[in-house]
Tab-separated table of C-alpha atoms in Angstrom:
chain	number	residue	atom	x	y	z
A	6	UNK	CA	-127.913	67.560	78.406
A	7	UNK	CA	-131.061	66.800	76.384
A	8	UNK	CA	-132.134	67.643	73.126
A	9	UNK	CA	-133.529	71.088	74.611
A	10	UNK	CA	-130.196	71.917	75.735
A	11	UNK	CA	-129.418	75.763	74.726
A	12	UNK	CA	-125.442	74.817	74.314
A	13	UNK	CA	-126.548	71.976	71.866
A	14	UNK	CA	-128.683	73.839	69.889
A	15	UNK	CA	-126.226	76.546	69.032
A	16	UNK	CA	-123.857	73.592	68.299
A	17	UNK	CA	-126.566	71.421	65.811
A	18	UNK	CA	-127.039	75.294	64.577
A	19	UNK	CA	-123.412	76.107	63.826
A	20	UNK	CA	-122.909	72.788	62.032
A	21	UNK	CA	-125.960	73.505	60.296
A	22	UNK	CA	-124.394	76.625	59.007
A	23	UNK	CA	-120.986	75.525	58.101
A	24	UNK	CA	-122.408	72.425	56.160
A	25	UNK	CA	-124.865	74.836	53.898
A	26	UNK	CA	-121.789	76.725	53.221
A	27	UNK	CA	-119.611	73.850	52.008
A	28	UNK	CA	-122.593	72.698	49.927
A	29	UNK	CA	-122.560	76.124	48.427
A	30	UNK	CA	-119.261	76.354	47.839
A	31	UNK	CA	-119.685	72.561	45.408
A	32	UNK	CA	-119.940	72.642	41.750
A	33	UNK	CA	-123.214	73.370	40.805
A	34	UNK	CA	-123.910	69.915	39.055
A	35	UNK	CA	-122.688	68.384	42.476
A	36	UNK	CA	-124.400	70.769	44.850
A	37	UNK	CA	-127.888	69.934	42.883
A	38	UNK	CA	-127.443	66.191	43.266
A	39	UNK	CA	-126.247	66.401	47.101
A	40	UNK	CA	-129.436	68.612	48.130
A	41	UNK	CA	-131.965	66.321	45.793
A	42	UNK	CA	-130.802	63.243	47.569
A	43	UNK	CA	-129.665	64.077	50.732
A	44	UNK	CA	-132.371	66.682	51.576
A	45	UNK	CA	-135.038	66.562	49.378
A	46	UNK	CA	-134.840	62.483	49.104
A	47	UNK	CA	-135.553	61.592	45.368
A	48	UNK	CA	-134.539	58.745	44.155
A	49	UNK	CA	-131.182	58.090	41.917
A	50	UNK	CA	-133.343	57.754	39.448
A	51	UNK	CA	-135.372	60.590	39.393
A	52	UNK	CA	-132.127	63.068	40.174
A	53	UNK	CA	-130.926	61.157	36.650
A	54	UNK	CA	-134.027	62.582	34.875
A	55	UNK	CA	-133.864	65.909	36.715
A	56	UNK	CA	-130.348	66.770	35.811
A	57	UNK	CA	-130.406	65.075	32.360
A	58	UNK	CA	-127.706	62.367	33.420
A	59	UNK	CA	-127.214	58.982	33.811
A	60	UNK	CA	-127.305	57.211	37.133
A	61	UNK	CA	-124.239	56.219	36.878
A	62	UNK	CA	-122.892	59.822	36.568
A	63	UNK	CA	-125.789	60.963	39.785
A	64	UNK	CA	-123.803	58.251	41.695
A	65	UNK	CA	-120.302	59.257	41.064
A	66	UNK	CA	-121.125	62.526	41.406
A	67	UNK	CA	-122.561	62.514	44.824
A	68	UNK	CA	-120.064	60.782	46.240
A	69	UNK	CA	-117.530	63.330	45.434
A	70	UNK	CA	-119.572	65.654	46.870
A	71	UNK	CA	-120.192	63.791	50.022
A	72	UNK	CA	-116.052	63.595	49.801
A	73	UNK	CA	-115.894	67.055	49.751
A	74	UNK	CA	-118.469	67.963	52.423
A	75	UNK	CA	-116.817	65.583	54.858
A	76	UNK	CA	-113.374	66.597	53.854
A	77	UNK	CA	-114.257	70.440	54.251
A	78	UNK	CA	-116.392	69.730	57.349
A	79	UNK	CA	-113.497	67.611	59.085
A	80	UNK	CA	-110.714	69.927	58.267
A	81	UNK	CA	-108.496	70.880	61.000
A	82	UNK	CA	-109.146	74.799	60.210
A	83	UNK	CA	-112.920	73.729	61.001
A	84	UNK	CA	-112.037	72.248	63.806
A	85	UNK	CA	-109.988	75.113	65.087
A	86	UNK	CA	-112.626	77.537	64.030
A	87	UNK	CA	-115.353	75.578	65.571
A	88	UNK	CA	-113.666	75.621	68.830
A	89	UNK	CA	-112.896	78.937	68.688
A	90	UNK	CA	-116.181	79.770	68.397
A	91	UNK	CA	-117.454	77.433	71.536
A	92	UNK	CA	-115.239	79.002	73.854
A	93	UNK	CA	-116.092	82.520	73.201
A	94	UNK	CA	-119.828	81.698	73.827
């Protein structure tokens, strides 16, 4: 079961998927701050600058996005849905 496994790609895929959507679905202030740092890697500082806010406000903000994401992602209707989906592949 390596990395070129078919069954784990459509599984990294999927999870790929339903994480973009729970960004999407953040406040827009939050879902700006969670792709800068998390994807795009700037620094605190320079998401501060880029969204006109202090660090201190970057900071709280991301975490309650990361909160959400997690919370969304580990939701028992995910999981249900998720293994829904695997067993009808």
């Amino acid at each position: 079961a390596g990395p070129d496994n078919p069954y784990l790609q459509l599984e990294r895929k999927n999870s790929e998927e339903v994480l973009k959507a729970i960004i999407e679905g953040l406040p827009a202030l939050q879902k700006a701050i969670i792709k800068m740092k998390d994807i795009e890697e700037y620094e605190l500082s320079e998401i501060a600058e880029i969204t006109g806010t202090n660090i201190e406000a970057v900071r709280v903000n991301l975490s309650r996005a990361r909160k959400k994401v997690r919370e969304e992602y580990m939701s028992p209707l995910q999981k249900v849905v998720f293994v829904n989906n695997s067993t009808n592949s």
